[in-house]
Structures are given as structure tokens and as C-alpha cells.
mmCIF file of N, CA and C in Angstrom:
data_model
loop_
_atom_site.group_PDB
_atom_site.id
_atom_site.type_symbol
_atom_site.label_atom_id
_atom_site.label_comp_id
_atom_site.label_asym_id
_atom_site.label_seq_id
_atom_site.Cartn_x
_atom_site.Cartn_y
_atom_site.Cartn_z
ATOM 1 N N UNK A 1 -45.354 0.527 -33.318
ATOM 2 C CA UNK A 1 -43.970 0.516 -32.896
ATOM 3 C C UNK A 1 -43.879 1.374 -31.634
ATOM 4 N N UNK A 2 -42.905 0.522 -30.557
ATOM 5 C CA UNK A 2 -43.120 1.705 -29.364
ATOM 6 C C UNK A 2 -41.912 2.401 -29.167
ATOM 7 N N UNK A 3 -41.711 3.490 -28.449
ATOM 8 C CA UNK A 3 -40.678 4.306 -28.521
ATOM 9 C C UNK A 3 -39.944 4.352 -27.254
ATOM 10 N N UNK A 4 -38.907 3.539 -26.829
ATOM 11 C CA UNK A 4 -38.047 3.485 -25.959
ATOM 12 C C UNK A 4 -37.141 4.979 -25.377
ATOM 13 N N UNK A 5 -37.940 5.334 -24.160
ATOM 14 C CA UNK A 5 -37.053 6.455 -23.633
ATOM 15 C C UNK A 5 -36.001 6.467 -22.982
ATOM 16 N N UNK A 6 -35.204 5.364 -22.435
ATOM 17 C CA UNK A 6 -34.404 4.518 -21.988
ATOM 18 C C UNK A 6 -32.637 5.944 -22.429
ATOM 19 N N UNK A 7 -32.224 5.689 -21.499
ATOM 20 C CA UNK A 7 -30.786 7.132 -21.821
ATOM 21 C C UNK A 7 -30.161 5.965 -22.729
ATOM 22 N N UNK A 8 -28.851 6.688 -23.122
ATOM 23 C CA UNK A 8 -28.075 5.983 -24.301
ATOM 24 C C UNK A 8 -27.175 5.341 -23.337
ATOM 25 N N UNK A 9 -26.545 4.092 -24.025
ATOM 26 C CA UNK A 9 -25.750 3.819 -23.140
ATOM 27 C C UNK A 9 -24.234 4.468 -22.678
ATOM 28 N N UNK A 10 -24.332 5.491 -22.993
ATOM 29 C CA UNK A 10 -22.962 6.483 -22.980
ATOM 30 C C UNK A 10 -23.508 7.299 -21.836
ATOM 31 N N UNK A 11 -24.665 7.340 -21.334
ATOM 32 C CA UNK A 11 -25.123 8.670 -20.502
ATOM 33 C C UNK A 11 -25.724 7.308 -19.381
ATOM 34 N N UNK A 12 -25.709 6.017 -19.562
ATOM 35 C CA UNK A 12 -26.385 4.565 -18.794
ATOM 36 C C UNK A 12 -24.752 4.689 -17.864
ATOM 37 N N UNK A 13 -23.738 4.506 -18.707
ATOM 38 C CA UNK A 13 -22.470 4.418 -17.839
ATOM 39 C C UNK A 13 -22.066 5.488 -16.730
ATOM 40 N N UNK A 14 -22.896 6.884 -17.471
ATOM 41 C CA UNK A 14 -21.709 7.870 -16.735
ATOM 42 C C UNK A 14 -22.984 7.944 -15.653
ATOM 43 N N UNK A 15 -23.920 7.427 -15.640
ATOM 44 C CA UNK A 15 -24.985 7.580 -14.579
ATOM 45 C C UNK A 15 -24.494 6.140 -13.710
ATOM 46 N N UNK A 16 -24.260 5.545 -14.065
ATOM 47 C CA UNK A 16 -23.786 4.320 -13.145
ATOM 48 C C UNK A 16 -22.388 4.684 -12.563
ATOM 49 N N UNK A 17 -21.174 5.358 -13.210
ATOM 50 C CA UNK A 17 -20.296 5.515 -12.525
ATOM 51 C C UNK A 17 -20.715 6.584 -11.587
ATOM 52 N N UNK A 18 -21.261 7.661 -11.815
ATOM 53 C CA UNK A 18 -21.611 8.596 -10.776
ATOM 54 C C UNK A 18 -22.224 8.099 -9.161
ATOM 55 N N UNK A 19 -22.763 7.298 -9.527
ATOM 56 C CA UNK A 19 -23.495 6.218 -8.430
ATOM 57 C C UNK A 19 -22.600 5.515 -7.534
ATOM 58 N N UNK A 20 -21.915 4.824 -8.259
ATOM 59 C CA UNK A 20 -20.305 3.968 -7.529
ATOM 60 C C UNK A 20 -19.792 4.756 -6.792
ATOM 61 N N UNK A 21 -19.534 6.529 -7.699
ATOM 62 C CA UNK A 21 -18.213 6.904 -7.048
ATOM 63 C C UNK A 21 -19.141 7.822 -5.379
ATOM 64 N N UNK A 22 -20.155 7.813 -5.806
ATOM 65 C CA UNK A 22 -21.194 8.291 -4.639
ATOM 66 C C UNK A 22 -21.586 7.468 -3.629
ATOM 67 N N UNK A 23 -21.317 6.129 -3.613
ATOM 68 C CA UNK A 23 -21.327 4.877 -2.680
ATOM 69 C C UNK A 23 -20.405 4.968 -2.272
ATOM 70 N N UNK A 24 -18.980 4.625 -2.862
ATOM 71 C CA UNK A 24 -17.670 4.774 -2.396
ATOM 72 C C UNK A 24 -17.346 5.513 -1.623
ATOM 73 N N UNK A 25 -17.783 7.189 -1.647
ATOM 74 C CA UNK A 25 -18.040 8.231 -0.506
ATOM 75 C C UNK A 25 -18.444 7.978 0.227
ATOM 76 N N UNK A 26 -19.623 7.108 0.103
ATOM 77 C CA UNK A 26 -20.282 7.306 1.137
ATOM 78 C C UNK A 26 -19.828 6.080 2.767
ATOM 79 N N UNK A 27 -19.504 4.996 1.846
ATOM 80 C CA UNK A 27 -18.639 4.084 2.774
ATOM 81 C C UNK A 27 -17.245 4.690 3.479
ATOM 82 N N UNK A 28 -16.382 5.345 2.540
ATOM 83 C CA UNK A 28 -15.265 6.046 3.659
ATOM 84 C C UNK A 28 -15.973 6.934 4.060
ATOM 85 N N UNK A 29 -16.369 8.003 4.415
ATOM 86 C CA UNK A 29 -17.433 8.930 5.160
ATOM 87 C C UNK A 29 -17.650 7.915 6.845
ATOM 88 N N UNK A 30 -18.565 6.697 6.498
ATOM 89 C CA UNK A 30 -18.790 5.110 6.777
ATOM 90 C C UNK A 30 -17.392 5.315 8.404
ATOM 91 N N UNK A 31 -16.526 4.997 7.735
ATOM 92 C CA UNK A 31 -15.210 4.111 8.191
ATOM 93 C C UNK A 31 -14.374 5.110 8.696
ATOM 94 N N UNK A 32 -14.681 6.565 8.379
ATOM 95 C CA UNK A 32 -13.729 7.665 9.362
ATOM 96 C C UNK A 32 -14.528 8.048 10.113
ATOM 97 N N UNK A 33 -16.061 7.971 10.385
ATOM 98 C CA UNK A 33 -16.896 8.436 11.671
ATOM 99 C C UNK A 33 -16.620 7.339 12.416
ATOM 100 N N UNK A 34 -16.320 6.178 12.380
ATOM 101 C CA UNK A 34 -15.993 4.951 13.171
ATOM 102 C C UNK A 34 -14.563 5.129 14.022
ATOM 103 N N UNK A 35 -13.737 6.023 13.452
ATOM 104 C CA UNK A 35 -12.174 6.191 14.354
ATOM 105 C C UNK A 35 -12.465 7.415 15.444
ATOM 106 N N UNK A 36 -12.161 6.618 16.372
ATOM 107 C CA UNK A 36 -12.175 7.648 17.589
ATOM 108 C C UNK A 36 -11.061 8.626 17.751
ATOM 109 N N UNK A 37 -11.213 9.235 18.911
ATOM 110 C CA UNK A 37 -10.021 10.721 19.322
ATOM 111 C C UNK A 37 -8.519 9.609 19.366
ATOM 112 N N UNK A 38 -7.363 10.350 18.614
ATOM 113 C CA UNK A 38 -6.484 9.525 18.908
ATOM 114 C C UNK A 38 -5.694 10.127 19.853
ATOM 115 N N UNK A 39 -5.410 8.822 20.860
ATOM 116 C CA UNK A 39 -4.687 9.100 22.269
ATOM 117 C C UNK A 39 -3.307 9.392 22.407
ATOM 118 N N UNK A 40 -2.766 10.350 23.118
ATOM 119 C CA UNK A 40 -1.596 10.313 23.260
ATOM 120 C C UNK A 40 -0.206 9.189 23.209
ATOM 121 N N UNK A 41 -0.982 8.194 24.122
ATOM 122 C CA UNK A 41 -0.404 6.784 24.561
ATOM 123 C C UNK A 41 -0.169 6.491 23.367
ATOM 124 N N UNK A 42 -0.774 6.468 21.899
ATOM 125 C CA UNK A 42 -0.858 5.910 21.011
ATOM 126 C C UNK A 42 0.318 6.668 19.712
ATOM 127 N N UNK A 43 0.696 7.724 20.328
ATOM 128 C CA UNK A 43 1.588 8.406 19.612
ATOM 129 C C UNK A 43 2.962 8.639 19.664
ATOM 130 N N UNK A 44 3.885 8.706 18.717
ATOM 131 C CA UNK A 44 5.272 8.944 19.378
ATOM 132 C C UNK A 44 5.688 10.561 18.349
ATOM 133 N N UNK A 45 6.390 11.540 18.995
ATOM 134 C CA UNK A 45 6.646 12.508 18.016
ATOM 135 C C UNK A 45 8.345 12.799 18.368
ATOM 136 N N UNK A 46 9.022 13.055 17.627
ATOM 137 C CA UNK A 46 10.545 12.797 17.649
ATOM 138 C C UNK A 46 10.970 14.396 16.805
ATOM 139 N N UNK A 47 12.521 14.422 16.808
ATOM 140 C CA UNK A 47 12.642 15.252 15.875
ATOM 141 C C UNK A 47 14.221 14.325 15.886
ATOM 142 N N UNK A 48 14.529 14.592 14.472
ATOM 143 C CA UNK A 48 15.792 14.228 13.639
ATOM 144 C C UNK A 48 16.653 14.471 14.135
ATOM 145 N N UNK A 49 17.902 13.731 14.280
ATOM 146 C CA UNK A 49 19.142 14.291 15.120
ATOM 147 C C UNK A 49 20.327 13.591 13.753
ATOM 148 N N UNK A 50 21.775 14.090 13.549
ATOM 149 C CA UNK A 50 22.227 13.848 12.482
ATOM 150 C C UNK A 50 23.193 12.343 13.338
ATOM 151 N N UNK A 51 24.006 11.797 11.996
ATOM 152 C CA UNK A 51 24.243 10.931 11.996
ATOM 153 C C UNK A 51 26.236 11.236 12.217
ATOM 154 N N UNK A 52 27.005 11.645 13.502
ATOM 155 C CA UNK A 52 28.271 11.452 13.062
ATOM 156 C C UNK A 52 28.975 10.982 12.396
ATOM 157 N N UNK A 53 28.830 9.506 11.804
ATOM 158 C CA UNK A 53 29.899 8.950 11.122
ATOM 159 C C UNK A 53 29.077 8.771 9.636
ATOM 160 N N UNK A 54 28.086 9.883 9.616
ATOM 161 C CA UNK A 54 27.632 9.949 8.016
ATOM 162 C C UNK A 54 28.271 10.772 7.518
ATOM 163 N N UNK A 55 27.981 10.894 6.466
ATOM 164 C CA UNK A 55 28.508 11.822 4.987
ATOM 165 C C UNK A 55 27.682 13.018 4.722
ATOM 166 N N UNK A 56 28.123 14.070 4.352
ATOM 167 C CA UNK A 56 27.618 15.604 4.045
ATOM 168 C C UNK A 56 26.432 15.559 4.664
ATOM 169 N N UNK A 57 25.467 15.885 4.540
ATOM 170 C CA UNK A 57 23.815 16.331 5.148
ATOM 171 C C UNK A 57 23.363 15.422 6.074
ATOM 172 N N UNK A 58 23.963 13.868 5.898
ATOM 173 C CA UNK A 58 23.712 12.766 6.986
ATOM 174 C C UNK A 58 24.387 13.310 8.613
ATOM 175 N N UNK A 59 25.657 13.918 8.647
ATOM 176 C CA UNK A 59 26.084 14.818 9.797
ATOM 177 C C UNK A 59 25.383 15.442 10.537
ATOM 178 N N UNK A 60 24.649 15.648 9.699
ATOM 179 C CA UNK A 60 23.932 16.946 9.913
ATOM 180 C C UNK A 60 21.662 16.913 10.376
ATOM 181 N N UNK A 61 22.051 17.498 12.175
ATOM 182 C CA UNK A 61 20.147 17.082 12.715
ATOM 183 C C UNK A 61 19.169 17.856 12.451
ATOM 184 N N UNK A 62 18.120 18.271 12.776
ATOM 185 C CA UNK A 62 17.484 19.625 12.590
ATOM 186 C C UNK A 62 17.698 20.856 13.090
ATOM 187 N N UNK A 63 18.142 20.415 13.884
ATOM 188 C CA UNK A 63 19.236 21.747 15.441
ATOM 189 C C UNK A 63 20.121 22.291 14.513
ATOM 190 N N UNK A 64 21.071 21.705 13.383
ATOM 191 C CA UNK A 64 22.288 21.700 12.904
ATOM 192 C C UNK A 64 21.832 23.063 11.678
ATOM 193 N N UNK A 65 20.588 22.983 11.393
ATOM 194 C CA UNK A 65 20.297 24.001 10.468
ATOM 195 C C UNK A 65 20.215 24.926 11.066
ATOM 196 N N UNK A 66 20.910 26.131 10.042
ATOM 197 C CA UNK A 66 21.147 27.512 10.546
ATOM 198 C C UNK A 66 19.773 28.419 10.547
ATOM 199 N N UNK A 67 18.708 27.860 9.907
ATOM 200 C CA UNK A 67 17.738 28.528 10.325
ATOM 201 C C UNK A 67 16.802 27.983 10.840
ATOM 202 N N UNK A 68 16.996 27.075 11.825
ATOM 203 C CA UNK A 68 15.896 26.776 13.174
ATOM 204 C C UNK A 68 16.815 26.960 14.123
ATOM 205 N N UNK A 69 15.588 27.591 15.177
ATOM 206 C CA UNK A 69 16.155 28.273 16.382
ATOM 207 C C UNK A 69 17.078 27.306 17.459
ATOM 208 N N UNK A 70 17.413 28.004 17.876
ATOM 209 C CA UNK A 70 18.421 26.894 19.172
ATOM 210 C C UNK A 70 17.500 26.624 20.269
ATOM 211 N N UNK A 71 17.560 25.744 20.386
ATOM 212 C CA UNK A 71 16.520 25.293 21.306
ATOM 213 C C UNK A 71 14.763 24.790 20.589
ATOM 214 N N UNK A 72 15.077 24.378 19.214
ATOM 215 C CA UNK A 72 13.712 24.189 19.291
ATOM 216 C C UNK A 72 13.392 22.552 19.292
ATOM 217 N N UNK A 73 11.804 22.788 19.998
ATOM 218 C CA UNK A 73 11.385 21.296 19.970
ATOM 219 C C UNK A 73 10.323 21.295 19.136
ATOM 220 N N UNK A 74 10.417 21.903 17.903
ATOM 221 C CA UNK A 74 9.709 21.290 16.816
ATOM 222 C C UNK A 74 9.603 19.970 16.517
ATOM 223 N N UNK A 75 8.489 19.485 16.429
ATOM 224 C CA UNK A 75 8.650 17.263 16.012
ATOM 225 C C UNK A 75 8.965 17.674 14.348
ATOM 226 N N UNK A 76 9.818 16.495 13.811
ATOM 227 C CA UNK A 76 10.367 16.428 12.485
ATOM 228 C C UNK A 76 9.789 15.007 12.346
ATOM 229 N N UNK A 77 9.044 14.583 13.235
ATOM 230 C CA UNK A 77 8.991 13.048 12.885
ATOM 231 C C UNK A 77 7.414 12.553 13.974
ATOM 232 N N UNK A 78 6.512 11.704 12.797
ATOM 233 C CA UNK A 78 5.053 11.785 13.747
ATOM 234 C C UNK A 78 5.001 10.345 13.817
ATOM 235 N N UNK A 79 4.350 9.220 14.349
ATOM 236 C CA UNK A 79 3.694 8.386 14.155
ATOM 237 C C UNK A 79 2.503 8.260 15.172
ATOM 238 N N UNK A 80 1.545 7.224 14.445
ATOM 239 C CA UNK A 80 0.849 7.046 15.563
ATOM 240 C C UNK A 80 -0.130 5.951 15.202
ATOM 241 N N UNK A 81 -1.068 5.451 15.955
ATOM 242 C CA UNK A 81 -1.820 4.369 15.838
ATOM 243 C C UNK A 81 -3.682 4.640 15.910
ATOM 244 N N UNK A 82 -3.792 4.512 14.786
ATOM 245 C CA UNK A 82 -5.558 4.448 14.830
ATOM 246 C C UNK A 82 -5.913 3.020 14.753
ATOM 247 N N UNK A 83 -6.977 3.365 15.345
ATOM 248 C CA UNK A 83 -8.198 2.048 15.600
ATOM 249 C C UNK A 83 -9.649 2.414 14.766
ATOM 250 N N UNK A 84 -9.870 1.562 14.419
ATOM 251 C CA UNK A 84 -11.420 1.662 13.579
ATOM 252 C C UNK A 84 -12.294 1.131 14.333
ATOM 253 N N UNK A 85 -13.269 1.922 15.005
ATOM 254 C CA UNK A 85 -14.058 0.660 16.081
ATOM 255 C C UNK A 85 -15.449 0.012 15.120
ATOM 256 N N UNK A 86 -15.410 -0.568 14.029
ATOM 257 C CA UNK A 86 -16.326 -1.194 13.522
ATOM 258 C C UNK A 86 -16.527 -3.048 13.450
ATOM 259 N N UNK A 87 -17.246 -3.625 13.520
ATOM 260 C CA UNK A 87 -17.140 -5.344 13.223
ATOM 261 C C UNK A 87 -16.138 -5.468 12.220
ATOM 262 N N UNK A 88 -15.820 -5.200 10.971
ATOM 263 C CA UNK A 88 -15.154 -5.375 10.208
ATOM 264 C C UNK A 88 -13.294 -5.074 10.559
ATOM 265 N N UNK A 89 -13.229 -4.003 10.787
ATOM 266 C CA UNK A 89 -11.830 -3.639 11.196
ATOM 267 C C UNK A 89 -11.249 -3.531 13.289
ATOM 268 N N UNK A 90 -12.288 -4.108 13.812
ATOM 269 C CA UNK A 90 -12.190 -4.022 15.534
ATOM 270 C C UNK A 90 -11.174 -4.773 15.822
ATOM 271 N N UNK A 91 -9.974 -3.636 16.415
ATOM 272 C CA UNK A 91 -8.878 -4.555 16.886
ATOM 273 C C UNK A 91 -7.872 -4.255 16.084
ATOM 274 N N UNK A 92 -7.952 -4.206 14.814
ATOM 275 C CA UNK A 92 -6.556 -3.937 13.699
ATOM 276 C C UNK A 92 -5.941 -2.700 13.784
ATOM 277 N N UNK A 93 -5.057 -2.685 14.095
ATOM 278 C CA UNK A 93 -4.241 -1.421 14.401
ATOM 279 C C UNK A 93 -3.817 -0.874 13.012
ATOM 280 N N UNK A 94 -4.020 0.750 12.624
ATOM 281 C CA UNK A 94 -3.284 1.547 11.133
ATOM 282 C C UNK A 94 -2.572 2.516 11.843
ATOM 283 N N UNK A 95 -1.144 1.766 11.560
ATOM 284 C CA UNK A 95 -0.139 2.865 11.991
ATOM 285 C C UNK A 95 0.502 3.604 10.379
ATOM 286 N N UNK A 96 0.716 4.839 11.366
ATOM 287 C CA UNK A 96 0.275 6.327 10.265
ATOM 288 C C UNK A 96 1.969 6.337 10.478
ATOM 289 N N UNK A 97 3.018 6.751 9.863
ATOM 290 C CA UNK A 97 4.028 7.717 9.979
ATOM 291 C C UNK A 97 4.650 8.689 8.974
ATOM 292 N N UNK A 98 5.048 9.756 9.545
ATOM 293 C CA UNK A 98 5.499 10.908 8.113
ATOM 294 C C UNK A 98 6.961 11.226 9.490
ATOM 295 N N UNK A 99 7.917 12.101 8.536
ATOM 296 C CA UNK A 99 8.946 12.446 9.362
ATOM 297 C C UNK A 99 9.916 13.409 7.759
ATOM 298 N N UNK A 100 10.394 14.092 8.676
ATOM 299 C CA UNK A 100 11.717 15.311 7.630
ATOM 300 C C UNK A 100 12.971 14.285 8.196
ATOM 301 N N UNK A 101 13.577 14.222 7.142
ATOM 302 C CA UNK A 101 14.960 14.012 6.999
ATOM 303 C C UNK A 101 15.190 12.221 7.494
ATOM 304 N N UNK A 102 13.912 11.516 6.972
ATOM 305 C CA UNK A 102 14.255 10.037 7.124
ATOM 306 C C UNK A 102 15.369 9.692 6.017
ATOM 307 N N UNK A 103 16.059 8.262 6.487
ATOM 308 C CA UNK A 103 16.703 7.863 5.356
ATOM 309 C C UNK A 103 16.383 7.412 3.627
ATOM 310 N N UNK A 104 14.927 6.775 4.495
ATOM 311 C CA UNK A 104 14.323 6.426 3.038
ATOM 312 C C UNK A 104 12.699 7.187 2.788
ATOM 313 N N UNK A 105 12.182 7.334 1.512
ATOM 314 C CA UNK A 105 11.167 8.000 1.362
ATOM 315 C C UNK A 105 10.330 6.676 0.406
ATOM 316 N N UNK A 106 9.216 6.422 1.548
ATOM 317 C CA UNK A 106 8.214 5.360 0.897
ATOM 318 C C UNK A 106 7.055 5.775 1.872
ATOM 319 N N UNK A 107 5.791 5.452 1.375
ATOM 320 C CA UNK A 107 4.817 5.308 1.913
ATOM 321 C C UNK A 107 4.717 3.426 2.697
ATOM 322 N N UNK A 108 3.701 2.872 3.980
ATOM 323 C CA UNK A 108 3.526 2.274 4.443
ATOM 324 C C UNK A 108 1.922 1.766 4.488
#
């Protein structure tokens, strides 16, 4: 009778998922050395200004808060555009945006 040294299959899985999730790294790793310096041209940065004919806090811009300075040009609002320069993604534009005091709160 021969004696199979073979792992169990409980220690077969967690050695196979370890593997996946170590490929998976290793492809985004992959796909963010591929994005170049992002360009100015490619960016817009804003800051919030309020809304007159809104309601309570809608009135109201980032200037309007009593504790940011007068005069500041802090950005409240980013976007911008990356490029992936690889065969797979060359050409497809990923536009990024975050911002304080949008109307709606969703990811894109």
C-alpha cells in the first residue's frame, strides 16, 4: 500500500487561493506601472461655490464657512483623466472625480 503525501484538500484550497490572490497583485502592480505622469491639461480642480436660490447649506460655498480663510483657493473639487498605455487598455480614457459639497454622493 503506498502512502500519499499529497496536502488535504482544505490546505490544496487555501494554497490555491493564496496563488490567485498573488497573481491578481501581481497584474494590478502590471496595469499601474503602465499609467504615466498625469498632465495638467488633463485635469480640472474647482472649489464649491453655494447655490442662491437653494435651501439652508445649499446657500451656502466653501468661502461661506466661517472657518476657511477669506481668500482661500483651496480645490474642494478634483477631476482628472488617466491613460493606461498598454495593448489592452491604449486609448481608453479613466476619468477619476472626488469633490466636498457635491449634490449627489456616488462613485463613477
Amino acid at each position: 500500500m503506498s502512502t500519499c503525501f499529497a496536502c488535504s484538500s482544505t490546505q490544496s484550497v487555501a494554497i490555491l487561493r493564496a496563488v490567485l490572490a498573488y497573481c491578481a497583485r501581481m497584474m494590478q502592480v502590471k496595469v499601474l506601472r503602465c499609467i504615466p505622469e498625469v498632465l495638467l491639461e488633463n485635469m480640472v480642480l474647482g472649489q464649491y461655490v453655494g447655490d442662491p436660490q437653494g435651501e439652508g447649506e445649499a446657500k451656502l460655498g466653501y468661502l461661506d464657512d466661517a472657518s476657511v480663510p477669506t481668500g482661500s483657493v483651496t480645490a474642494t473639487y478634483a477631476t482628472t483623466v488617466l491613460f493606461i498605455k498598454n495593448e489592452r487598455w491604449d486609448g481608453v480614457p479613466f476619468i477619476f472625480r472626488c469633490g466636498k459639497g457635491m449634490m449627489k454622493c456616488y462613485p463613477e
